[in-house]
XYZ file of C-alpha atoms in Angstrom:
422
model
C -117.205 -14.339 62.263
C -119.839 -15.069 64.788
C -122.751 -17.057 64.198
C -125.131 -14.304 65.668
C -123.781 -11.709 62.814
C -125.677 -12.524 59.697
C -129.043 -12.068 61.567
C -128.654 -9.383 63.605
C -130.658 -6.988 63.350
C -133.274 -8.792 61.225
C -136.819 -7.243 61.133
C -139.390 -9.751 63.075
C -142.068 -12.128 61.257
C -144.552 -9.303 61.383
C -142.202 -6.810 60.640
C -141.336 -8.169 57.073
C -145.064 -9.465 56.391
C -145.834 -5.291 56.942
C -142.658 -4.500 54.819
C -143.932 -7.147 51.986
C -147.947 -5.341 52.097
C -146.446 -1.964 51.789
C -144.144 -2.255 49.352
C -145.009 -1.041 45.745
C -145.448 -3.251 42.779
C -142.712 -1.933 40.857
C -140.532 -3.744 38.106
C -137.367 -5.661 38.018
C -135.259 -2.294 37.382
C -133.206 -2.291 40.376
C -132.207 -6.026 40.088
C -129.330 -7.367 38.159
C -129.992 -7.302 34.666
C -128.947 -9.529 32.348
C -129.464 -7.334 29.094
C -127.210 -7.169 26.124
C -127.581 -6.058 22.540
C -130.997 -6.531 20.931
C -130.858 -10.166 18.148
C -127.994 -11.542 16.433
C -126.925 -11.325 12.849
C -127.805 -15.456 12.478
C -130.237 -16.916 11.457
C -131.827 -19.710 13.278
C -131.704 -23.179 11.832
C -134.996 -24.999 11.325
C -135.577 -27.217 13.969
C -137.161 -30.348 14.199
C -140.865 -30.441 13.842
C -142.638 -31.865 17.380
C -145.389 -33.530 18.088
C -148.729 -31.635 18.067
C -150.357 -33.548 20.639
C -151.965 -31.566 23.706
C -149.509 -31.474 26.931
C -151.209 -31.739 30.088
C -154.159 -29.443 30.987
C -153.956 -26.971 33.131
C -155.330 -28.248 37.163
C -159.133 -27.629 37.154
C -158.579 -25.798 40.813
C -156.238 -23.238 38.718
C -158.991 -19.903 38.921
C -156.234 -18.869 36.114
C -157.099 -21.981 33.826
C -158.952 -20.609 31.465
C -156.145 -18.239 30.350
C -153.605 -21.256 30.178
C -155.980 -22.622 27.745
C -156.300 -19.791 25.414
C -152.819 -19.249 24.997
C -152.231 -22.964 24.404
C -150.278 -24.014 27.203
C -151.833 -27.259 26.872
C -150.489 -27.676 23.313
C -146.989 -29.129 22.245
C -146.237 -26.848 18.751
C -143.377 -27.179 16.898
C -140.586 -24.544 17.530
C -140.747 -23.128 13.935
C -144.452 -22.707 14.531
C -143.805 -20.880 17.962
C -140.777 -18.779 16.544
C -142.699 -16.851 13.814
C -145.310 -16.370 16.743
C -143.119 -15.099 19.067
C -141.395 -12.952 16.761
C -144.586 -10.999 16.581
C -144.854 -10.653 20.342
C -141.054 -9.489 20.275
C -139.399 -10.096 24.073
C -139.588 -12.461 26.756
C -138.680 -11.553 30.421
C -137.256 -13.469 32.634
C -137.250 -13.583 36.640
C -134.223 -16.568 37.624
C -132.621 -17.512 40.046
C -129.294 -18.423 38.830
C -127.020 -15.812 37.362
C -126.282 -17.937 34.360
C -129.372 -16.344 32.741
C -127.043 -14.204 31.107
C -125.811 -17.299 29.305
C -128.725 -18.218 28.550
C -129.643 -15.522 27.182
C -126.998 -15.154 24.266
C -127.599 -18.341 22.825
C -131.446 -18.071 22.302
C -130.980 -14.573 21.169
C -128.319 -16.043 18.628
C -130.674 -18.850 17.564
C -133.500 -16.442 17.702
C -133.431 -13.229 16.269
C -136.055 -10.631 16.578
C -136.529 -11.872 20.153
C -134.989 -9.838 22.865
C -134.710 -11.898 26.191
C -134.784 -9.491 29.680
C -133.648 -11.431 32.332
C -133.679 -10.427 35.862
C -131.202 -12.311 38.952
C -133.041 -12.457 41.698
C -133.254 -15.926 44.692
C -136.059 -18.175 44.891
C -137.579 -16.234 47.327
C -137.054 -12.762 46.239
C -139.049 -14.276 42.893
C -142.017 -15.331 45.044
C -142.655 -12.351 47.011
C -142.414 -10.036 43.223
C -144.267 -12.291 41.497
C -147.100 -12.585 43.950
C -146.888 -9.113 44.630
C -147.048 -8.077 40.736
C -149.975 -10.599 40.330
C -151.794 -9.271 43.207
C -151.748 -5.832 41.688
C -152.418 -7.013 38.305
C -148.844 -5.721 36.890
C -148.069 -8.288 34.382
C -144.160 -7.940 33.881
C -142.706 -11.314 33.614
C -143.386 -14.036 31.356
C -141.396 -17.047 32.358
C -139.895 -17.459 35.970
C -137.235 -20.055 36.956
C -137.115 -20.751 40.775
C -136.804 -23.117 43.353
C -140.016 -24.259 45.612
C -139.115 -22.248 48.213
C -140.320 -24.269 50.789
C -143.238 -25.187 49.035
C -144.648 -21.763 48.531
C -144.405 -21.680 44.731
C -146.585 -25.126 44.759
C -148.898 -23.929 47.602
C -149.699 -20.344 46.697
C -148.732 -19.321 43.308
C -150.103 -22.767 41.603
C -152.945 -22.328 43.631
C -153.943 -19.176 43.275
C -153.299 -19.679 39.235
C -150.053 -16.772 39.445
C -148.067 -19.691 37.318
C -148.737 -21.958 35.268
C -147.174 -25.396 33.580
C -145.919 -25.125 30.081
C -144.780 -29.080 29.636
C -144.609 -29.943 25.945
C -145.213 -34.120 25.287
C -141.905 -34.280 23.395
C -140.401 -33.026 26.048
C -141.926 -34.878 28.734
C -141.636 -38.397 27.490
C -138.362 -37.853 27.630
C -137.949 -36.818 31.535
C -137.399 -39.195 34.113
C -140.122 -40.118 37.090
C -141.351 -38.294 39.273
C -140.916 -35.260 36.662
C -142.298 -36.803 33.961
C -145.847 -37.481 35.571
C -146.155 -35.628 38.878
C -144.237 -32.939 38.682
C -146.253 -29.280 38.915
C -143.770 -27.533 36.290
C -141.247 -28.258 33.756
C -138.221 -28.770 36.141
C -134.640 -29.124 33.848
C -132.468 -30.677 36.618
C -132.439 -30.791 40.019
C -129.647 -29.846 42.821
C -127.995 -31.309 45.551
C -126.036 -29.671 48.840
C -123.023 -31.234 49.723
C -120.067 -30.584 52.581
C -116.976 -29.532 51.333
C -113.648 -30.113 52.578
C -110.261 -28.882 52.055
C -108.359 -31.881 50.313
C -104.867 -30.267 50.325
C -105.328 -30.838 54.274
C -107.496 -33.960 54.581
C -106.830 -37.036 52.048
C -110.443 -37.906 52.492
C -114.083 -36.568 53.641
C -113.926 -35.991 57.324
C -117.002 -35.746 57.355
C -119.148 -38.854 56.766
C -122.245 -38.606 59.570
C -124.369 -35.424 60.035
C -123.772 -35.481 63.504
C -120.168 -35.256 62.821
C -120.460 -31.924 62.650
C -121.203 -31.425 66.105
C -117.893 -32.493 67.641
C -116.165 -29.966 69.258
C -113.307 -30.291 66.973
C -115.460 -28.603 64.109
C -116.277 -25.865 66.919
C -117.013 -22.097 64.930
C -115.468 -24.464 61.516
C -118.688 -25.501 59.919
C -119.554 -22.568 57.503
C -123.214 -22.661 56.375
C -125.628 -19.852 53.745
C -128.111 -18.596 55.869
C -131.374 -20.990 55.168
C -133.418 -17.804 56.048
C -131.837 -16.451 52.723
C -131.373 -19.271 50.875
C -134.174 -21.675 49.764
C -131.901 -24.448 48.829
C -130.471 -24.515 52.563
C -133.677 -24.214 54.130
C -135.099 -27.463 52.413
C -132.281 -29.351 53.497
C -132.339 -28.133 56.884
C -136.146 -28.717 57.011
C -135.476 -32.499 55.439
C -133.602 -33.259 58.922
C -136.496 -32.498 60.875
C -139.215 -34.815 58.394
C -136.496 -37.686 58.988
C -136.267 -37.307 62.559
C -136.485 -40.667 62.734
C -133.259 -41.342 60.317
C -131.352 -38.937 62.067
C -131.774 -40.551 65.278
C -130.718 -43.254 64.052
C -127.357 -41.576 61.958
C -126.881 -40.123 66.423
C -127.084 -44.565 67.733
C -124.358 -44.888 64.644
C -122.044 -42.362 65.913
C -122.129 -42.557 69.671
C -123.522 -45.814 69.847
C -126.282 -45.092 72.463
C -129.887 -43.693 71.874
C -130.404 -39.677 71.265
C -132.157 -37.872 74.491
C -133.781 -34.873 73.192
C -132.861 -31.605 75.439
C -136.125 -29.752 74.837
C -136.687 -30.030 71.003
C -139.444 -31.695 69.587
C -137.123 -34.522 67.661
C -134.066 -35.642 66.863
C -133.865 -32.915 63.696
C -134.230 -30.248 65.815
C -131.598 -31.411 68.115
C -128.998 -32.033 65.425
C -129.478 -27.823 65.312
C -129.440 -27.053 68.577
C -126.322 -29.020 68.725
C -125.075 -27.263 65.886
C -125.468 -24.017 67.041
C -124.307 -25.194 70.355
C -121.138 -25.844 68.330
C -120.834 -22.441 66.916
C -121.907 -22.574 63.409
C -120.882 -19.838 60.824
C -123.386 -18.002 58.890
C -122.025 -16.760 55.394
C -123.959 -14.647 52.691
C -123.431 -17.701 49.780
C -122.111 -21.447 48.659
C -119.379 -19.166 47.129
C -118.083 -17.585 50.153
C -118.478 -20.591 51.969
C -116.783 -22.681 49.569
C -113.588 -20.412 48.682
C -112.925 -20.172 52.153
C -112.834 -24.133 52.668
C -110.796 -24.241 49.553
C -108.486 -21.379 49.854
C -104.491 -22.936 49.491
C -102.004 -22.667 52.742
C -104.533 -23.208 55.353
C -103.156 -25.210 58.532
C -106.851 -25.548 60.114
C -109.367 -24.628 57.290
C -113.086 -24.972 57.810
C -115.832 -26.897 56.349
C -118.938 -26.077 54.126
C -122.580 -26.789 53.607
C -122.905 -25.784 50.248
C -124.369 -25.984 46.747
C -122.987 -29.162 44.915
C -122.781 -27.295 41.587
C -120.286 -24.976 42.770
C -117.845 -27.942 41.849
C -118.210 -26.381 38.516
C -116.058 -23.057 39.870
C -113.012 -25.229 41.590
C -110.683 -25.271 39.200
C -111.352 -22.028 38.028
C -110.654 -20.139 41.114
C -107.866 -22.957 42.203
C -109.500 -24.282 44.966
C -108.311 -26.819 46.833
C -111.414 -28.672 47.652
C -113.450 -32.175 47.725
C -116.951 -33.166 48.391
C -118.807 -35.542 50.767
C -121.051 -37.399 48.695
C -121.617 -40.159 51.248
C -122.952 -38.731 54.304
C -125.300 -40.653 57.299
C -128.430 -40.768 56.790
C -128.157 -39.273 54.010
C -126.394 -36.510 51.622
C -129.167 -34.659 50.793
C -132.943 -33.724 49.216
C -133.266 -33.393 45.544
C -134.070 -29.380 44.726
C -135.860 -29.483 41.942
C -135.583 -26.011 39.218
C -138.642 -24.895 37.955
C -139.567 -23.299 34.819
C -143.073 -21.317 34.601
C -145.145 -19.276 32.622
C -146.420 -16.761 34.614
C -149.984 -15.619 34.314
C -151.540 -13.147 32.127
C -147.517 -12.873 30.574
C -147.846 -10.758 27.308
C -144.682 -13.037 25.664
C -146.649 -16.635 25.972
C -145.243 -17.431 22.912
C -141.958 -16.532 23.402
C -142.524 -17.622 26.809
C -143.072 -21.010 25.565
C -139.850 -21.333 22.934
C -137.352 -19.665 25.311
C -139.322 -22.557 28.123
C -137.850 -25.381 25.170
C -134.909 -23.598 24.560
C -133.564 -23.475 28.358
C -134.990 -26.806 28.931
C -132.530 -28.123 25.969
C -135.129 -29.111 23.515
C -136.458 -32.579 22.961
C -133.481 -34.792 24.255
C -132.145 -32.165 26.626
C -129.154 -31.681 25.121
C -129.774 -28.256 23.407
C -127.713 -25.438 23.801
C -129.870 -23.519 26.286
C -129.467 -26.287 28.694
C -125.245 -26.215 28.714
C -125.004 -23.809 31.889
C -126.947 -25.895 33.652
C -125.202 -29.342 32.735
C -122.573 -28.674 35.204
C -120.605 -30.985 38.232
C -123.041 -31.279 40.803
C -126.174 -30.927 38.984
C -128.550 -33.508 37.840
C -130.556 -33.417 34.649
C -133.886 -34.914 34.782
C -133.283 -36.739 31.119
C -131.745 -39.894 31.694
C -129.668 -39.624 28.128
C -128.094 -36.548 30.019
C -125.433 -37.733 32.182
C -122.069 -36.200 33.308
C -119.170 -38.590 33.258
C -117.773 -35.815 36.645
C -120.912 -36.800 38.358
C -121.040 -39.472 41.144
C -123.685 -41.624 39.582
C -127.380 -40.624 40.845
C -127.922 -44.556 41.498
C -125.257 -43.956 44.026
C -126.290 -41.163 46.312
C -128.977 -41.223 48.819
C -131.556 -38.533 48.814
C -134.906 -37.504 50.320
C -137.049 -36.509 47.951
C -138.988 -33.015 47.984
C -141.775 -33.196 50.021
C -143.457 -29.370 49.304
C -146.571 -29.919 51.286
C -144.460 -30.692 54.420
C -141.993 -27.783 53.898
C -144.751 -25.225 53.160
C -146.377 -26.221 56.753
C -143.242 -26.646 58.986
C -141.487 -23.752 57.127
C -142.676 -21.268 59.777
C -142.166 -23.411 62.814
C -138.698 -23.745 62.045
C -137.469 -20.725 60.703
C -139.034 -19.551 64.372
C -136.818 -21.743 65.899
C -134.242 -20.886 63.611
C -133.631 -17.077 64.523
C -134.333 -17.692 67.894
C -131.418 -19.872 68.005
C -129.177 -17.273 66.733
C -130.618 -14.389 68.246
C-alpha cells in the first residue's frame, strides 16, 4: 500500500466547501440503517421514579434557547412520565456514529414498546456536515445525534448556532465524574482512547513505548494509521501532538538523547509527522483494517497500528493475535469524549429524551442501553462503572480535549496534512 493512495485524488479545501453548499438537504435514506421490526411484545417494567429538579439551562448565547425550554430540556422527569409522552410522539431518530446503534436499538424498543427507534450509521463528521446542513434548511429529521467533537466543530458551530442542544438530567449528572459532570457541553456516556497495537505472537512485549519510536527506519511503510482526514478520533490525537509540542520534544531528548532541530515545521508536533511520513506511513480506511492486519496469525514481519482502543473488544472474536501499548512517551493519548444531543426543533423531544437515559444507562450507568458501549478500551464517565479488562484510568496518561484549540488549528493542519501526502 502506499501512503499517497488513500488521498489521491481528493477534491481541494474549496472544492468540498462547494460540494457541501450544493448539496441537497435530503434524509438519512442512503445511509446504513439500523431498522428492524416496529415494538416488542414486552412490556416495560416501571422504572424508578427521578428526581424532578431542573437540569441545567440551556447557554443564554443558544439563539435556539427558547425552544430547549419549552420542550423541557431543562427538566429531569421521571422515565414513566417521559414514556407515556413519548409514546404519543411515536419514533425517535437517530444519527450515530458507532454501528452498535443497532444494539441499541433492540433493547429500548424491547423495554419500550410503541416507540420505533430509526437509527442512521454515519462518522462524526459525516453527522456534522447533515446536521448543519438539515438545520440550515430548516429540515428537521433527527432527534438525538451521538458524535464525536470533531475537532471542535460540534462545540463551536452547532452549540453555537443553537443546531443541538444539552439534555443532562440531575440524576444522571450527579452521578458522572469531573469534567463531565460540570463542564461538559452534552451528556457524554464514556469517552475513548487510541492506542498502538502490536502483534504479540511475534513480540513478547510493546515495541513500541515512545512516539518517536515510530520513526525508526525499522518501522519503515509498517506503521498502519485511519486516515485523520476521515476519522475524527485520529485527527484529535494527531492534533494533541502539535498542542504538546513542548512534551513531544521532550519524549525526542528521551529517545536520542540530544535536543530536537526542527527541519522547517513550526514545532516539534509537526516534526514528529514529517518524520512519520518521511518513514512511509500507511493510510488504511478503519481501526478494523488496521488492526486485523497487525493481528493476523503466521506473520514473520507484521506491522503496527494506530488505532481505536475499543477494538480490543473484537480480538478474540476474529482470533487476533494482538496487544496494546498503553504506556507510550509523552503520553498514550487524548480522552474522546461521545456525545449525546438533542437536536433542535426534533419532533421526538420526548422520546428524544428517554432513548438520551436509556443509551446513557439510566441513573447509575449500568442500564441496558449502555452494555455496547461498556466494552475493553472504553471508559465510562460513572465512576461505579469500571471494567475489570481495563488498565485502570488512574494509570494512563492522557491530554485532555481541548475543542477550542482543535476547532482553530484543525485547518492549519489538515493543510499540512494532505500536502504531506500529496
Amino acid at each position: 500500500m502506499s501512503r499517497n493512495k488513500s488521498l489521491r485524488g481528493k477534491l481541494t479545501l474549496v472544492a468540498i466547501v462547494v460540494l457541501m453548499l450544493v448539496m441537497t438537504a435530503c434524509g438519512g435514506n442512503s445511509k446504513e440503517s439500523a431498522n428492524a421490526s416496529e415494538g416488542a411484545e414486552s412490556s416495560p417494567s416501571s422504572s424508578e421514579n427521578g428526581s424532578s429538579d431542573g437540569n441545567a439551562a440551556p447557554d443564554s448565547d443558544n439563539p435556539n434557547a427558547q425552544w430547549a425550554l419549552d420542550v423541557g430540556l431543562d427538566k429531569t422527569e421521571t422515565t414513566d412520565e417521559l414514556y407515556e409522552l413519548a409514546k404519543k410522539e411515536g419514533k425517535v431518530v437517530v444519527y450515530s456514529q458507532s454501528s452498535r446503534i443497532k444494539d441499541v436499538k433492540a433493547s429500548f424498543e424491547e423495554k419500550y414498546p410503541g416507540i420505533t427507534v430509526e437509527g442512521y450509521k454515519m462518522s462524526s463528521p459525516e453527522i456534522v456536515e447533515k446536521v448543519i446542513r438539515e438545520q440550515e434548511s430548516k429540515v428537521w429529521n433527527s432527534d438525538v445525534i451521538f458524535v464525536k467533537d470533531s475537532s471542535g466543530s460540534v462545540s463551536n458551530e452547532m452549540i453555537k448556532k443553537g443546531m443541538v442542544h444539552k439534555y443532562l438530567p440531575t440524576d444522571i449528572q450527579s452521578t458522572m465524574m469531573e469534567p463531565f459532570k460540570s463542564s461538559s457541553p452534552g451528556l457524554v456516556m464514556y469517552f475513548s482512547v487510541r492506542t498502538i497495537y502490536y502483534n504479540n505472537e511475534v513480540y513478547d512485549e510493546p515495541p513500541i513505548t515512545n512516539w518517536w519510536d515510530l520513526t525508526d527506519p525499522k518501522w519503515k511503510g509498517k506503521v498502519l494509521v485511519d486516515d485523520p482526514i476521515q476519522s475524527s478520533d485520529t485527527m484529535d490525537l494527531f492534533l494533541s501532538f502539535v498542542q504538546h509540542a513542548d512534551e513531544m520534544a521532550e519524549a525526542y531528548k528521551e529517545k536520542f538523547g540530544k535536543e530536537i532541530v526542527l527541519d522547517g515545521t513550526d514545532n516539534a508536533g509537526y516534526e514528529f509527522f514529517k518524520q512519520l511520513f518521511a518513514n512511509d506511513v500507511v493510510l488504511v480506511k478503519s481501526s478494523d483494517e488496521a488492526v486485523e492486519a497487525v493481528g493476523a496469525k503466521g506473520q514473520d514481519n507484521p506491522p503496527i497500528a494506530i488505532a481505536a482502543a475499543s477494538k480490543l473488544r473484537e480480538v478474540e472474536e476474529k482470533g487476533l493475535k494482538v496487544g496494546a501499548s498503553w504506556e507510550v512517551k509523552p503520553r498514550l493519548s487524548v480522552k474522546g469524549p461521545a456525545y449525546l444531543y438533542v437536536t433542535n426543533e426534533a419532533e421526538h423531544p420526548n422520546a428524544a429524551k428517554l432513548f438520551i437515559r436509556w443509551m446513557a444507562g439510566e441513573v447509575d450507568g449500568t442500564g441496558k442501553g449502555f452494555e455496547p458501549y461498556n466494552v475493553s478500551g472504553s471508559y465510562s464517565t460513572r465512576p461505579n462503572v469500571v471494567r475489570e479488562d481495563n488498565v485502570p484510568l488512574d494509570q494512563l496518561k492522557l491530554w485532555d480535549y481541548d475543542s477550542d484549540y482543535f476547532y482553530n488549528n484543525y485547518v492549519k493542519f489538515r493543510e499540512f496534512w494532505i500536502k504531506s501526502v500529496s
